[in-house]
Amino acid sequence: MSISDEARAILNHNWKEAFTIPTSKLYPFQWMWDSGFVALGNRHDNVERSIEEIKSMFTGQWENGMLPHIVFHSENEDSYFPNHDFWNCHVNQGAPVSVKTSGITQPPVYGFVLESLLSSYPNHPKVINLVRECFPKVVHYHQFLYQYRDPNQEGLFFIYHPWESGRDNSPIWDEVMSNIKITKENIPPYIRKDTAISDNNHRPTQDKYDRYVFLLELGKKHQYDGIGIAQESPFLIQDCMMNAILIRSNEALIQIGEAFGIDTEELKSWQALSRSNFESKFWNEDLAHFVSYDLRNEKQMTHKEIGGYIPLFAGLASQSQALSIKSYLQSVHDRGYYLCPSFDVDSPLFDSKRYWRGPVWPQMNWMLYHGLKKYNFDKLAQIVKSDFIELVDKLGFYEYFESKKSHVEKLTTGYGGNNFSWTASTYLDFKSKI
Ligand code: GLC
C-alpha cells in the first residue's frame, strides 16, 4: 500500500457515517477545526464526504451562532473527558437539542474551507448548494464572535479557554493560567481519560487540567455566552492566530458573496474594523513577531510561537514584517529543526515532544505553507511542505511530531494519537495537484 493509500484508509476508518473523528479513543467525536481540515483533504477523492462532514458540523451550531469545538454525535463514548454531561450546555437555551456539544469554540476555519472546496469544484452542483446553505451559517458564526466576544468593539474577539485556541497547552498561556487559584471548592471532582490512552509525558500536566476545568465551569456559570465571562474570566485573550483566521475566512466569504450575488456589506464593515486594529494590537517590534494580547491584563504576550506566523496566511503582514518572519523561520530550519516547531526553540519553555510546546503540527504546516506562498516565499514554503511529508513518511500518521532533527533520527513513531485524521488529510492535500 502506498503512503497516500494509507492516508485514505485512515480517513475511511475514522469516518463515522456522516463525520470524521480525529482518532479513535483519544478524540472519539467531531472536532470543529479538525473537520475543516479533513474536508480539505477528502475533497480530492471524495468531495461528497467533505460536504457531509461540513453539514454535520453545522448541526451543532447554537442559536446565538456559536460553532462548538466538539459535537458529540454519539453519546455512548466514555473514553473522553469532559463529555457532554460535564459540559451541560443546556444551561444555554440556544444550545441545539438534536445533538450535544461543548460550550466553547475553536479557530473559525469554515470561510476559507468553503472557498477552497469551491475553487476545486466551481461547477459542482452539490458543492454550490453546500456553499449557498452554509454561507449564512458561517456569517452567523462570525457575527457571534463580534457580538459576544468583542466587548470593546475592536473587531478582535477574545477566547476564554486555551482549548478554544486549538493550541491547548502552548507556553503562551502559562502565565495567565498559573495565576488562577485552584481550591477544592472552585472545581468539581473529575477523572481524566487522556492519560490512560496517551503517553503522560506528551500530555498536559494535572495542574493545567485543573485550570482547564475551572475555566469550563466559569463558562457554564455564565451560560457560555454571558457578558459575565468578559467581566470575570482571568483568561481573556485576543489570540493572534484565531483573529488572523477569522480575517482570512471573512475575506473568503466576501469573495464568495460577491460571486454569488449575496450582500456582503456587514462582512466588509467587520473586516475593515478587524484589519485596522490587527497590526497595532498584535505586532511586536522588539521581537519582530506577531504576538497575542492579554485583554484582562492589557498587555501583549511576548512569545515567539507558531500562531504568530498565521497572519501571513491572511495577508496581514507588511512586506518587511513578512521578511523578518521568513528569515527567522529560515534560521530555525538552518539550525536543525523540522519546520515548523510550535514554540520558540530558544526559550526554556520549549519542549520538542510535549503537545503544543514545541512539536510540529500538520494543519499548522498547511496554513503556514499557504501563507508563505502568498508572499512568494516559495522555497521556504516547499520546506514547510516537504518537512511534514518527510515526518509522516518516517514516523507515520501521528497527531504531531518531534521537531528536532537529531531526535527524529532515533525515533520510529510520532507523538500523541496514531492514525490521525488531520495528518492523513493534510498529507493528501499536500500530495494532490489541485
Ligand atoms: C487537541 C488539539 C486541538 C484539536 C483536538 C482534536 O485538543 O490541541 O487543536 O482540535 O486535539 O484533534
Short mmCIF file of C-alpha atoms and ligand atoms in Angstrom, two decimals:
data_model
loop_
_atom_site.label_atom_id
_atom_site.label_comp_id
_atom_site.label_asym_id
_atom_site.label_seq_id
_atom_site.Cartn_x
_atom_site.Cartn_y
_atom_site.Cartn_z
CA MET A 1 0.00 0.00 0.00
CA SER A 2 1.37 3.45 -0.88
CA ILE A 3 1.60 6.04 1.88
CA SER A 4 -1.20 8.05 0.25
CA ASP A 5 -3.34 4.90 0.26
CA GLU A 6 -2.60 4.53 3.95
CA ALA A 7 -3.84 8.10 4.42
CA ARG A 8 -7.06 7.22 2.57
CA ALA A 9 -7.51 4.11 4.69
CA ILE A 10 -7.17 6.18 7.87
CA LEU A 11 -9.78 8.65 6.69
CA ASN A 12 -12.09 5.75 5.81
CA HIS A 13 -11.56 4.19 9.18
CA ASN A 14 -12.22 7.45 11.06
CA TRP A 15 -15.35 8.21 9.01
CA LYS A 16 -18.44 7.59 11.16
CA GLU A 17 -21.24 7.71 8.57
CA ALA A 18 -21.55 11.48 8.43
CA PHE A 19 -18.43 12.96 10.01
CA THR A 20 -14.81 12.13 10.78
CA ILE A 21 -13.35 11.67 14.24
CA PRO A 22 -9.75 12.88 14.77
CA THR A 23 -8.71 9.45 16.06
CA SER A 24 -10.46 6.66 17.94
CA LYS A 25 -10.29 6.53 21.74
CA LEU A 26 -8.41 9.79 22.38
CA TYR A 27 -10.85 12.00 20.40
CA PRO A 28 -13.95 9.94 19.52
CA PHE A 29 -16.30 12.78 18.42
CA GLN A 30 -16.37 15.54 15.80
CA TRP A 31 -13.91 18.36 16.45
CA MET A 32 -14.54 21.69 14.82
CA TRP A 33 -11.34 22.79 13.13
CA ASP A 34 -10.18 19.20 12.60
CA SER A 35 -13.25 18.61 10.45
CA GLY A 36 -12.48 21.68 8.36
CA PHE A 37 -9.01 20.36 7.53
CA VAL A 38 -10.36 16.87 6.94
CA ALA A 39 -12.85 18.29 4.43
CA LEU A 40 -9.89 19.82 2.57
CA GLY A 41 -8.03 16.50 2.37
CA ASN A 42 -11.10 14.50 1.42
CA ARG A 43 -12.07 16.83 -1.41
CA HIS A 44 -9.65 15.18 -3.83
CA ASP A 45 -11.06 11.66 -3.74
CA ASN A 46 -14.42 12.12 -2.14
CA VAL A 47 -15.86 15.62 -2.15
CA GLU A 48 -19.29 14.25 -1.20
CA ARG A 49 -17.77 13.24 2.07
CA SER A 50 -16.35 16.74 2.58
CA ILE A 51 -19.85 18.10 2.02
CA GLU A 52 -21.39 15.77 4.58
CA GLU A 53 -18.61 16.50 7.05
CA ILE A 54 -19.34 20.21 6.96
CA LYS A 55 -23.10 19.73 7.15
CA SER A 56 -22.65 17.53 10.21
CA MET A 57 -20.52 20.15 11.89
CA PHE A 58 -23.21 22.77 11.43
CA THR A 59 -25.83 20.57 13.11
CA GLY A 60 -24.04 21.61 16.28
CA GLN A 61 -24.41 25.36 15.71
CA TRP A 62 -26.09 27.27 18.54
CA GLU A 63 -28.91 29.80 18.16
CA ASN A 64 -26.50 32.58 19.08
CA GLY A 65 -24.33 31.49 16.13
CA MET A 66 -21.59 29.76 18.09
CA LEU A 67 -19.95 26.80 16.43
CA PRO A 68 -18.85 24.47 19.24
CA HIS A 69 -15.45 22.89 19.41
CA ILE A 70 -16.92 19.38 19.81
CA VAL A 71 -20.14 17.85 18.52
CA PHE A 72 -20.92 14.67 20.48
CA HIS A 73 -22.83 12.77 17.83
CA SER A 74 -22.68 9.54 19.76
CA GLU A 75 -23.31 9.72 23.43
CA ASN A 76 -22.05 6.34 24.47
CA GLU A 77 -18.35 7.00 24.34
CA ASP A 78 -16.95 7.15 27.81
CA SER A 79 -13.32 7.36 26.82
CA TYR A 80 -13.32 11.17 26.74
CA PHE A 81 -13.31 13.79 29.45
CA PRO A 82 -15.05 16.26 29.61
CA ASN A 83 -18.03 14.54 28.00
CA HIS A 84 -21.39 16.14 27.13
CA ASP A 85 -22.79 15.65 30.64
CA PHE A 86 -19.93 17.55 32.12
CA TRP A 87 -20.36 20.45 29.66
CA ASN A 88 -24.12 20.50 30.32
CA CYS A 89 -24.73 23.00 27.52
CA HIS A 90 -28.43 23.20 28.20
CA VAL A 91 -27.68 25.90 30.71
CA ASN A 92 -27.94 27.93 27.48
CA GLN A 93 -31.38 27.77 25.92
CA GLY A 94 -29.98 28.18 22.43
CA ALA A 95 -27.81 25.07 22.56
CA PRO A 96 -29.02 22.54 19.97
CA VAL A 97 -31.43 19.86 21.10
CA SER A 98 -30.79 17.31 18.37
CA VAL A 99 -27.08 16.89 19.20
CA LYS A 100 -24.98 17.52 22.26
CA THR A 101 -21.99 19.83 22.08
CA SER A 102 -19.27 21.50 24.08
CA GLY A 103 -19.75 25.13 25.16
CA ILE A 104 -16.65 26.76 23.65
CA THR A 105 -15.45 27.29 20.11
CA GLN A 106 -12.29 26.74 18.01
CA PRO A 107 -10.49 28.57 15.15
CA PRO A 108 -13.01 29.90 12.59
CA VAL A 109 -11.81 27.95 9.56
CA TYR A 110 -15.05 27.39 7.66
CA GLY A 111 -14.95 30.52 5.50
CA PHE A 112 -11.69 29.50 3.85
CA VAL A 113 -12.68 25.83 3.81
CA LEU A 114 -15.78 26.66 1.74
CA GLU A 115 -13.68 28.83 -0.55
CA SER A 116 -11.16 26.00 -1.08
CA LEU A 117 -13.89 23.49 -1.95
CA LEU A 118 -15.43 25.95 -4.36
CA SER A 119 -12.13 26.71 -6.04
CA SER A 120 -11.57 22.97 -6.59
CA TYR A 121 -15.13 22.42 -7.85
CA PRO A 122 -16.50 25.71 -9.21
CA ASN A 123 -19.27 23.96 -11.18
CA HIS A 124 -20.17 21.04 -8.93
CA PRO A 125 -23.89 21.41 -8.08
CA LYS A 126 -23.55 19.79 -4.66
CA VAL A 127 -20.61 22.00 -3.74
CA ILE A 128 -22.52 25.07 -4.88
CA ASN A 129 -25.54 24.01 -2.81
CA LEU A 130 -23.33 23.45 0.21
CA VAL A 131 -21.83 26.90 -0.15
CA ARG A 132 -25.27 28.50 -0.50
CA GLU A 133 -26.56 26.60 2.52
CA CYS A 134 -23.56 27.21 4.77
CA PHE A 135 -22.70 30.77 3.80
CA PRO A 136 -25.30 32.38 6.14
CA LYS A 137 -24.34 29.93 8.89
CA VAL A 138 -20.68 30.87 8.74
CA VAL A 139 -21.63 34.56 8.69
CA HIS A 140 -23.82 33.95 11.75
CA TYR A 141 -20.88 32.31 13.48
CA HIS A 142 -18.64 35.29 12.73
CA GLN A 143 -21.38 37.57 13.99
CA PHE A 144 -21.34 35.61 17.27
CA LEU A 145 -17.60 36.30 17.62
CA TYR A 146 -18.08 40.04 17.00
CA GLN A 147 -21.17 40.32 19.17
CA TYR A 148 -20.34 38.18 22.19
CA ARG A 149 -16.55 38.15 22.22
CA ASP A 150 -15.53 41.71 21.45
CA PRO A 151 -16.56 43.88 24.42
CA ASN A 152 -14.56 46.94 23.30
CA GLN A 153 -15.68 46.64 19.67
CA GLU A 154 -12.19 46.45 18.27
CA GLY A 155 -13.04 43.87 15.62
CA LEU A 156 -10.82 41.41 17.52
CA PHE A 157 -12.51 38.68 19.50
CA PHE A 158 -11.39 37.08 22.76
CA ILE A 159 -11.15 33.48 23.88
CA TYR A 160 -11.61 32.47 27.49
CA HIS A 161 -10.27 28.92 27.37
CA PRO A 162 -6.96 27.63 25.90
CA TRP A 163 -8.89 24.84 24.18
CA GLU A 164 -10.58 27.45 22.02
CA SER A 165 -7.22 28.44 20.53
CA GLY A 166 -6.61 24.91 19.22
CA ARG A 167 -3.12 25.24 20.78
CA ASP A 168 -4.23 23.86 24.12
CA ASN A 169 -1.13 23.93 26.25
CA SER A 170 1.15 26.33 24.45
CA PRO A 171 3.53 28.07 26.88
CA ILE A 172 1.92 31.38 25.88
CA TRP A 173 -0.94 30.54 28.26
CA ASP A 174 1.32 29.58 31.19
CA GLU A 175 1.50 32.91 32.97
CA VAL A 176 -2.22 33.62 32.88
CA MET A 177 -3.08 30.02 33.75
CA SER A 178 -0.70 29.90 36.71
CA ASN A 179 -2.38 32.97 38.20
CA ILE A 180 -5.66 31.06 38.52
CA LYS A 181 -6.01 29.91 42.11
CA ILE A 182 -7.35 26.38 42.35
CA THR A 183 -9.03 25.20 45.55
CA LYS A 184 -11.13 22.12 46.30
CA GLU A 185 -14.20 24.37 46.29
CA ASN A 186 -13.78 26.04 42.90
CA ILE A 187 -13.56 22.92 40.75
CA PRO A 188 -15.75 19.81 40.86
CA PRO A 189 -14.17 16.35 41.13
CA TYR A 190 -13.31 14.78 37.76
CA ILE A 191 -11.33 11.93 36.21
CA ARG A 192 -9.13 12.49 33.16
CA LYS A 193 -9.23 9.93 30.36
CA ASP A 194 -6.44 11.11 28.07
CA THR A 195 -3.53 9.99 30.24
CA ALA A 196 -4.77 6.40 30.24
CA ILE A 197 -4.70 6.40 26.43
CA SER A 198 -1.69 8.52 25.51
CA ASP A 199 1.83 8.86 26.96
CA ASN A 200 1.72 11.14 30.06
CA ASN A 201 4.93 12.86 29.01
CA HIS A 202 3.27 14.10 25.84
CA ARG A 203 0.08 15.36 27.51
CA PRO A 204 -0.71 18.48 29.57
CA THR A 205 0.07 18.20 33.28
CA GLN A 206 -2.57 17.70 36.01
CA ASP A 207 -2.02 21.21 37.27
CA LYS A 208 -3.02 22.53 33.84
CA TYR A 209 -6.04 20.30 33.67
CA ASP A 210 -7.47 21.71 36.93
CA ARG A 211 -7.33 25.14 35.34
CA TYR A 212 -9.00 23.91 32.15
CA VAL A 213 -11.83 22.62 34.31
CA PHE A 214 -12.00 25.89 36.25
CA LEU A 215 -12.48 27.89 33.03
CA LEU A 216 -15.05 25.43 31.71
CA GLU A 217 -17.05 25.89 34.94
CA LEU A 218 -16.80 29.66 34.58
CA GLY A 219 -18.27 29.46 31.08
CA LYS A 220 -21.05 27.19 32.32
CA LYS A 221 -21.86 29.60 35.15
CA HIS A 222 -22.46 32.32 32.52
CA GLN A 223 -24.42 30.05 30.13
CA TYR A 224 -21.34 30.04 27.86
CA ASP A 225 -22.22 33.36 26.23
CA GLY A 226 -22.99 35.79 29.05
CA ILE A 227 -21.26 39.14 29.46
CA GLY A 228 -20.10 37.84 32.84
CA ILE A 229 -17.41 35.86 31.02
CA ALA A 230 -15.66 39.03 29.84
CA GLN A 231 -16.10 40.60 33.26
CA GLU A 232 -14.91 37.67 35.32
CA SER A 233 -12.61 35.40 33.35
CA PRO A 234 -8.94 35.57 34.39
CA PHE A 235 -8.17 34.08 30.97
CA LEU A 236 -9.30 36.69 28.44
CA ILE A 237 -7.08 36.63 25.39
CA GLN A 238 -7.27 38.14 21.93
CA ASP A 239 -5.43 35.37 20.15
CA CYS A 240 -3.40 36.46 17.17
CA MET A 241 -3.90 33.22 15.25
CA MET A 242 -7.66 32.99 15.86
CA ASN A 243 -8.17 36.57 14.71
CA ALA A 244 -5.97 36.07 11.66
CA ILE A 245 -8.03 33.02 10.72
CA LEU A 246 -11.25 34.99 11.21
CA ILE A 247 -9.96 37.69 8.87
CA ARG A 248 -8.88 35.07 6.31
CA SER A 249 -12.34 33.49 6.50
CA ASN A 250 -14.08 36.89 6.25
CA GLU A 251 -12.11 37.55 3.09
CA ALA A 252 -13.19 34.19 1.68
CA LEU A 253 -16.84 34.92 2.49
CA ILE A 254 -16.65 38.34 0.87
CA GLN A 255 -15.27 36.78 -2.33
CA ILE A 256 -17.93 34.07 -2.32
CA GLY A 257 -20.69 36.56 -1.54
CA GLU A 258 -19.67 38.75 -4.45
CA ALA A 259 -19.53 35.82 -6.85
CA PHE A 260 -22.94 34.57 -5.69
CA GLY A 261 -24.65 37.97 -5.60
CA ILE A 262 -25.11 37.89 -1.81
CA ASP A 263 -24.97 41.12 0.21
CA THR A 264 -21.55 41.44 1.89
CA GLU A 265 -21.83 44.94 3.41
CA GLU A 266 -21.87 43.73 7.01
CA LEU A 267 -18.94 41.40 6.40
CA LYS A 268 -16.99 44.23 4.84
CA SER A 269 -17.53 46.53 7.79
CA TRP A 270 -16.42 43.80 10.25
CA GLN A 271 -13.42 43.14 8.09
CA ALA A 272 -12.40 46.79 7.88
CA LEU A 273 -12.53 47.13 11.67
CA SER A 274 -10.61 43.89 12.29
CA ARG A 275 -7.91 44.75 9.78
CA SER A 276 -7.47 48.27 11.06
CA ASN A 277 -6.73 47.11 14.63
CA PHE A 278 -4.81 43.93 13.89
CA GLU A 279 -1.33 45.33 13.46
CA SER A 280 -1.36 47.79 16.36
CA LYS A 281 -2.63 45.13 18.73
CA PHE A 282 -0.56 42.15 17.63
CA TRP A 283 2.71 43.27 16.04
CA ASN A 284 5.66 43.43 18.44
CA GLU A 285 8.54 45.41 17.03
CA ASP A 286 11.16 44.20 19.54
CA LEU A 287 10.51 40.55 18.77
CA ALA A 288 9.76 41.29 15.11
CA HIS A 289 6.88 38.85 15.52
CA PHE A 290 3.12 38.90 15.78
CA VAL A 291 2.00 38.01 19.32
CA SER A 292 -1.30 37.61 21.18
CA TYR A 293 -2.87 40.14 23.54
CA ASP A 294 -3.90 39.60 27.15
CA LEU A 295 -7.10 41.62 27.36
CA ARG A 296 -7.56 41.05 31.10
CA ASN A 297 -4.12 42.41 31.97
CA GLU A 298 -3.94 44.74 28.97
CA LYS A 299 -0.58 43.69 27.62
CA GLN A 300 0.95 41.82 24.73
CA MET A 301 2.06 38.24 25.37
CA THR A 302 5.65 38.47 24.25
CA HIS A 303 6.43 34.98 22.99
CA LYS A 304 7.50 33.67 19.62
CA GLU A 305 5.09 30.90 18.76
CA ILE A 306 3.51 29.34 15.75
CA GLY A 307 0.23 31.27 15.96
CA GLY A 308 2.27 34.40 15.22
CA TYR A 309 3.03 33.23 11.67
CA ILE A 310 -0.59 32.74 10.66
CA PRO A 311 -1.10 36.45 9.84
CA LEU A 312 0.85 35.55 6.65
CA PHE A 313 -1.99 33.21 5.70
CA ALA A 314 -4.41 36.14 5.97
CA GLY A 315 -2.11 38.57 4.15
CA LEU A 316 -1.91 40.74 7.28
CA ALA A 317 1.86 41.19 7.38
CA SER A 318 3.55 44.08 5.60
CA GLN A 319 6.39 43.14 3.26
CA SER A 320 9.02 43.94 5.88
CA GLN A 321 7.16 42.08 8.64
CA ALA A 322 6.82 39.09 6.35
CA LEU A 323 10.52 39.22 5.54
CA SER A 324 11.55 39.17 9.18
CA ILE A 325 9.28 36.19 9.87
CA LYS A 326 10.72 34.47 6.83
CA SER A 327 14.33 34.97 7.87
CA TYR A 328 13.56 33.79 11.40
CA LEU A 329 11.94 30.59 10.09
CA GLN A 330 14.83 30.06 7.71
CA SER A 331 17.24 30.27 10.67
CA VAL A 332 15.19 27.72 12.64
CA HIS A 333 15.42 25.41 9.63
CA ASP A 334 19.18 26.03 9.28
CA ARG A 335 19.69 25.14 12.92
CA GLY A 336 18.39 21.60 12.52
CA TYR A 337 14.66 21.76 13.19
CA TYR A 338 11.82 20.48 11.11
CA LEU A 339 9.52 23.34 10.23
CA CYS A 340 7.62 24.36 11.98
CA PRO A 341 8.20 23.98 15.72
CA SER A 342 5.12 25.19 17.60
CA PHE A 343 7.12 27.28 20.06
CA ASP A 344 10.28 29.38 20.33
CA VAL A 345 13.16 26.88 20.11
CA ASP A 346 15.40 29.17 22.20
CA SER A 347 13.02 29.52 25.11
CA PRO A 348 13.47 27.47 28.30
CA LEU A 349 9.75 26.67 27.91
CA PHE A 350 10.39 24.90 24.60
CA ASP A 351 9.80 21.14 24.78
CA SER A 352 10.15 19.39 21.43
CA LYS A 353 7.90 16.49 22.41
CA ARG A 354 5.14 17.85 24.60
CA TYR A 355 1.96 18.80 22.77
CA TRP A 356 1.90 22.48 21.77
CA ARG A 357 5.18 23.34 23.48
CA GLY A 358 7.46 22.56 20.54
CA PRO A 359 6.37 19.73 18.19
CA VAL A 360 5.33 20.11 14.54
CA TRP A 361 1.56 20.06 13.83
CA PRO A 362 0.10 19.04 10.44
CA GLN A 363 -2.61 21.65 9.99
CA MET A 364 -0.26 24.43 11.11
CA ASN A 365 2.14 23.47 8.32
CA TRP A 366 -0.78 23.64 5.91
CA MET A 367 -1.67 27.23 6.85
CA LEU A 368 1.96 28.28 7.03
CA TYR A 369 2.66 26.80 3.60
CA HIS A 370 -0.18 28.80 2.08
CA GLY A 371 0.87 31.91 3.98
CA LEU A 372 4.43 31.71 2.68
CA LYS A 373 3.16 31.13 -0.85
CA LYS A 374 1.04 34.25 -0.58
CA TYR A 375 4.22 36.28 -0.08
CA ASN A 376 6.04 34.36 -2.83
CA PHE A 377 8.45 32.74 -0.38
CA ASP A 378 8.22 29.60 -2.48
CA LYS A 379 11.45 27.92 -1.36
CA LEU A 380 10.60 28.16 2.32
CA ALA A 381 7.02 27.09 1.60
CA GLN A 382 8.40 23.95 -0.08
CA ILE A 383 10.47 23.20 3.02
CA VAL A 384 7.38 23.52 5.23
CA LYS A 385 5.57 21.08 2.96
CA SER A 386 8.38 18.58 2.47
CA ASP A 387 9.35 18.57 6.18
CA PHE A 388 5.84 17.48 7.04
CA ILE A 389 5.80 14.82 4.32
CA GLU A 390 9.18 13.52 5.46
CA LEU A 391 7.99 13.29 9.07
CA VAL A 392 4.93 11.28 8.06
CA ASP A 393 6.93 9.04 5.71
CA LYS A 394 9.40 8.28 8.50
CA LEU A 395 7.17 8.20 11.56
CA GLY A 396 3.57 7.52 10.48
CA PHE A 397 0.25 9.34 10.70
CA TYR A 398 0.52 10.72 14.21
CA GLU A 399 -1.22 13.69 15.79
CA TYR A 400 2.02 15.73 15.98
CA PHE A 401 5.77 15.24 15.58
CA GLU A 402 9.17 15.78 17.12
CA SER A 403 10.68 18.98 15.74
CA LYS A 404 14.38 18.40 16.44
CA LYS A 405 16.03 16.56 13.55
CA SER A 406 18.69 14.92 15.73
CA HIS A 407 15.90 13.42 17.91
CA VAL A 408 13.86 12.25 14.95
CA GLU A 409 16.80 10.10 13.81
CA LYS A 410 16.31 7.96 16.92
CA LEU A 411 12.53 7.72 16.71
CA THR A 412 10.22 5.27 14.99
CA THR A 413 6.89 6.97 15.75
CA GLY A 414 5.33 10.42 16.07
CA TYR A 415 3.58 11.71 19.18
CA GLY A 416 0.02 11.72 20.56
CA GLY A 417 -2.74 9.80 18.81
CA ASN A 418 -1.97 7.49 15.88
CA ASN A 419 -3.96 7.11 12.62
CA PHE A 420 -4.83 10.76 12.93
CA SER A 421 -7.30 12.34 10.54
CA TRP A 422 -5.81 15.79 10.03
CA THR A 423 -2.41 14.23 9.44
CA ALA A 424 -3.86 11.99 6.73
CA SER A 425 -5.88 14.80 5.16
CA THR A 426 -3.01 17.30 5.19
CA TYR A 427 -0.81 14.66 3.59
CA LEU A 428 -3.31 14.04 0.81
CA ASP A 429 -3.86 17.73 0.23
CA PHE A 430 -0.13 18.42 0.02
CA LYS A 431 0.32 15.50 -2.38
CA SER A 432 -2.56 16.49 -4.63
CA LYS A 433 -2.21 18.54 -7.81
CA ILE A 434 -5.36 20.64 -7.26
C1 GLC B 1 -6.23 18.68 20.76
C2 GLC B 1 -5.65 19.82 19.94
C3 GLC B 1 -6.77 20.55 19.22
C4 GLC B 1 -7.55 19.54 18.38
C5 GLC B 1 -8.03 18.35 19.22
C6 GLC B 1 -8.60 17.22 18.38
O1 GLC B 1 -7.06 19.13 21.76
O2 GLC B 1 -4.93 20.72 20.75
O3 GLC B 1 -6.26 21.57 18.41
O4 GLC B 1 -8.62 20.14 17.75
O5 GLC B 1 -6.95 17.82 19.94
O6 GLC B 1 -7.68 16.79 17.44
#
